[in-house]
XYZ file of C-alpha atoms in Angstrom:
217
model
C -6.511 41.044 -94.709
C -8.426 44.218 -94.638
C -9.407 46.098 -91.328
C -13.409 45.523 -92.255
C -12.828 41.644 -92.075
C -10.919 41.232 -88.566
C -14.154 41.823 -86.435
C -15.801 38.895 -88.176
C -12.708 36.616 -87.871
C -12.496 37.505 -84.055
C -16.279 36.618 -83.705
C -15.935 33.405 -85.459
C -13.025 32.609 -83.250
C -15.020 33.104 -80.077
C -17.792 31.012 -81.341
C -15.564 28.105 -82.050
C -13.836 28.418 -78.739
C -16.970 28.403 -76.882
C -18.128 25.172 -78.643
C -14.792 23.396 -77.646
C -15.306 24.492 -74.055
C -18.867 23.014 -74.127
C -17.822 19.883 -75.656
C -14.835 19.470 -73.037
C -17.455 20.009 -70.294
C -19.733 17.428 -71.681
C -16.920 15.003 -72.025
C -15.959 15.539 -68.467
C -19.358 14.710 -67.098
C -19.382 11.053 -67.494
C -15.797 10.761 -66.145
C -16.822 12.659 -62.938
C -19.681 10.351 -62.437
C -17.382 7.537 -62.774
C -14.994 8.639 -60.219
C -17.841 9.709 -57.478
C -20.303 6.841 -57.245
C -23.051 7.505 -54.749
C -23.127 5.198 -51.470
C -26.102 3.725 -49.766
C -27.314 4.288 -46.287
C -26.157 1.136 -45.102
C -22.431 1.907 -46.280
C -22.748 5.386 -44.778
C -23.644 3.817 -41.284
C -20.775 1.497 -41.636
C -18.237 4.167 -42.279
C -19.453 6.249 -39.468
C -19.186 3.223 -37.036
C -15.997 2.607 -38.356
C -14.901 6.055 -37.850
C -16.208 5.942 -34.135
C -14.431 2.839 -33.447
C -11.229 4.342 -34.365
C -11.816 7.541 -32.275
C -12.583 5.657 -29.105
C -9.562 3.192 -29.464
C -7.871 5.018 -26.581
C -10.722 4.917 -24.425
C -11.175 1.350 -24.864
C -7.663 0.990 -23.839
C -8.036 3.111 -20.720
C -11.292 0.980 -19.856
C -9.401 -2.139 -20.209
C -6.613 -0.860 -17.833
C -9.112 0.210 -15.482
C -10.684 -3.205 -15.458
C -7.307 -5.231 -14.801
C -6.801 -2.836 -11.863
C -10.075 -3.386 -10.619
C -9.758 -7.154 -10.782
C -6.393 -7.026 -9.139
C -7.664 -4.961 -6.189
C -10.642 -7.506 -5.823
C -8.231 -10.439 -5.747
C -6.096 -8.652 -3.210
C -9.135 -7.926 -0.880
C -10.382 -11.503 -1.149
C -7.027 -12.832 -0.195
C -6.799 -10.483 2.769
C -10.417 -11.440 3.736
C -9.540 -14.823 3.764
C -6.360 -14.291 5.785
C -8.605 -12.601 8.226
C -11.086 -15.411 8.434
C -8.185 -17.818 9.291
C -6.977 -15.490 11.857
C -10.334 -15.152 13.493
C -10.860 -19.047 13.309
C -7.426 -19.395 15.020
C -8.385 -17.008 17.756
C -11.644 -18.928 18.239
C -9.650 -22.258 18.572
C -7.590 -20.545 21.315
C -10.503 -19.332 23.364
C -10.738 -20.652 27.027
C -14.028 -19.873 28.506
C -14.264 -18.823 31.980
C -16.711 -20.229 34.551
C -17.215 -16.619 36.212
C -20.883 -15.559 35.698
C -21.564 -11.740 34.711
C -25.198 -10.888 35.243
C -26.764 -7.472 34.151
C -29.976 -7.143 36.296
C -32.627 -5.493 34.127
C -35.322 -5.303 36.803
C -35.165 -1.553 36.823
C -36.957 -0.907 33.618
C -39.869 0.929 35.125
C -37.445 3.493 36.659
C -35.932 4.629 33.118
C -37.420 6.885 30.258
C -36.992 5.840 26.732
C -33.927 7.682 26.275
C -32.157 5.901 29.138
C -33.424 2.479 28.020
C -31.876 3.286 24.524
C -28.350 4.022 26.325
C -28.708 0.829 28.410
C -29.452 -1.036 25.156
C -26.200 0.216 23.568
C -24.139 -0.591 26.661
C -25.366 -3.890 26.716
C -24.412 -4.464 22.888
C -21.088 -3.274 23.810
C -20.404 -5.732 26.647
C -21.963 -8.447 24.385
C -19.295 -7.580 21.396
C -16.478 -7.341 23.799
C -17.055 -10.620 25.600
C -17.561 -12.488 22.171
C -14.186 -11.072 20.942
C -12.521 -11.995 24.423
C -9.909 -14.924 24.726
C -11.401 -15.691 28.161
C -15.182 -14.943 27.963
C -17.365 -14.966 30.974
C -20.789 -16.386 31.053
C -23.008 -13.605 30.283
C -26.534 -13.320 31.441
C -29.320 -10.739 31.099
C -32.053 -11.307 33.643
C -35.568 -9.837 34.163
C -35.463 -8.993 30.403
C -38.724 -7.605 29.268
C -40.730 -4.331 29.344
C -39.416 -1.293 27.532
C -35.791 -2.837 26.921
C -37.062 -5.928 25.299
C -39.750 -3.759 22.865
C -36.825 -1.311 22.038
C -34.556 -4.538 20.948
C -37.284 -5.861 19.037
C -37.831 -2.950 17.191
C -34.276 -1.648 16.671
C -32.031 -4.729 17.066
C -34.081 -7.847 15.994
C -30.873 -9.911 15.467
C -30.445 -10.037 19.191
C -32.312 -13.208 19.260
C -29.585 -14.918 17.501
C -26.944 -14.031 19.906
C -24.441 -16.555 20.762
C -22.621 -17.220 24.156
C -25.037 -15.310 26.089
C -28.130 -16.277 28.504
C -31.236 -13.886 28.137
C -33.871 -14.819 30.755
C -37.151 -13.063 31.647
C -36.687 -14.289 35.203
C -34.816 -12.673 38.096
C -31.257 -13.895 38.708
C -32.409 -15.018 42.118
C -34.587 -17.804 40.616
C -31.554 -19.893 39.333
C -28.438 -18.614 41.198
C -27.802 -19.459 44.756
C -27.596 -16.574 47.226
C -24.065 -17.583 48.544
C -22.667 -17.371 45.015
C -23.938 -13.820 44.313
C -21.830 -10.821 44.355
C -23.796 -7.446 43.575
C -21.448 -4.602 42.260
C -22.270 -1.208 42.974
C -20.414 2.169 43.350
C -22.203 2.696 46.550
C -20.520 0.130 48.409
C -17.507 0.889 50.827
C -16.005 -2.512 49.789
C -13.375 -2.524 46.969
C -13.075 -5.749 44.960
C -9.269 -6.541 44.492
C -9.803 -10.109 42.642
C -12.414 -12.289 40.871
C -13.698 -15.517 42.089
C -14.516 -17.593 38.897
C -17.028 -19.654 41.133
C -19.217 -16.694 41.728
C -21.702 -14.630 39.925
C -21.126 -10.972 39.746
C -24.244 -8.714 39.298
C -24.279 -5.293 37.725
C -27.541 -3.167 37.888
C -28.866 -2.536 34.458
C -29.950 1.008 35.195
C -29.183 4.222 33.584
C -30.404 7.044 35.815
C -27.654 9.722 36.085
C -27.538 9.060 40.016
C -31.338 9.986 40.293
C -31.691 6.595 42.335
C -28.548 6.351 44.709
C -28.244 3.380 46.961
C -30.976 1.557 45.084
C -28.938 -1.170 43.816
C-alpha cells in the first residue's frame, strides 16, 4: 500500500466508526425509554406519603407509648380518687354532731374598713371549712349578717348561699338564744375558760380592729 493512499483509508475508517456510534446511540434510545417510564402526579404523591410514613415510624411508636402511660396514670388517679371518696364517706358516717353552739357576732360591721371586712370574711371561711371537716362539729352561727360583709361575700364568694351545717341569720343572736345560755368570749375578760359546756352558746365578736376598739366586745 502506498503512502499516498493511507490518509484516505484513515478518513474512510473514521467515517464508518462515526456512523456505527450514531447507530448504537439511536438503538439505545428506545431501550432507555422502556426502562424509565414517567410516573403520574398521583403516583408521585403516593410515593412521597409512603416515604413519610416510613420516616415517622419511630415517632408513632413513641406516641403510642406515651398514650399508654397517660392512660395508665389516669386509671391510677381515678382509683385513688375513688379511694379518697370512700374515705371521706366513711369519715362523714363517723361524724357526731355537737350540741355546742358557736356564734360569730357580725354586728360590728360599721366599725371596720373594707380591708378588715375582707380579713373577717377569710377567717369565717376558715372556721366554716374546719368545722365541716371536724369529727365533732359544733352548731355554727353567723348573726347580724349584712352590710359590708354580706356585700363582700356576694361579690367574691357567691357560693356562701349553698354552705351546709351553718346558720346564717340577719338577726342579732339575742333574738333567738336565751340570755342564760350565752357566754361571750373576749380577750379583755379576766376569766379563763377551762372547759366547754355543750348546752351553752359561745359568742365570738366578728371584729378585725387591730385593738382599736378595746373592751368593746
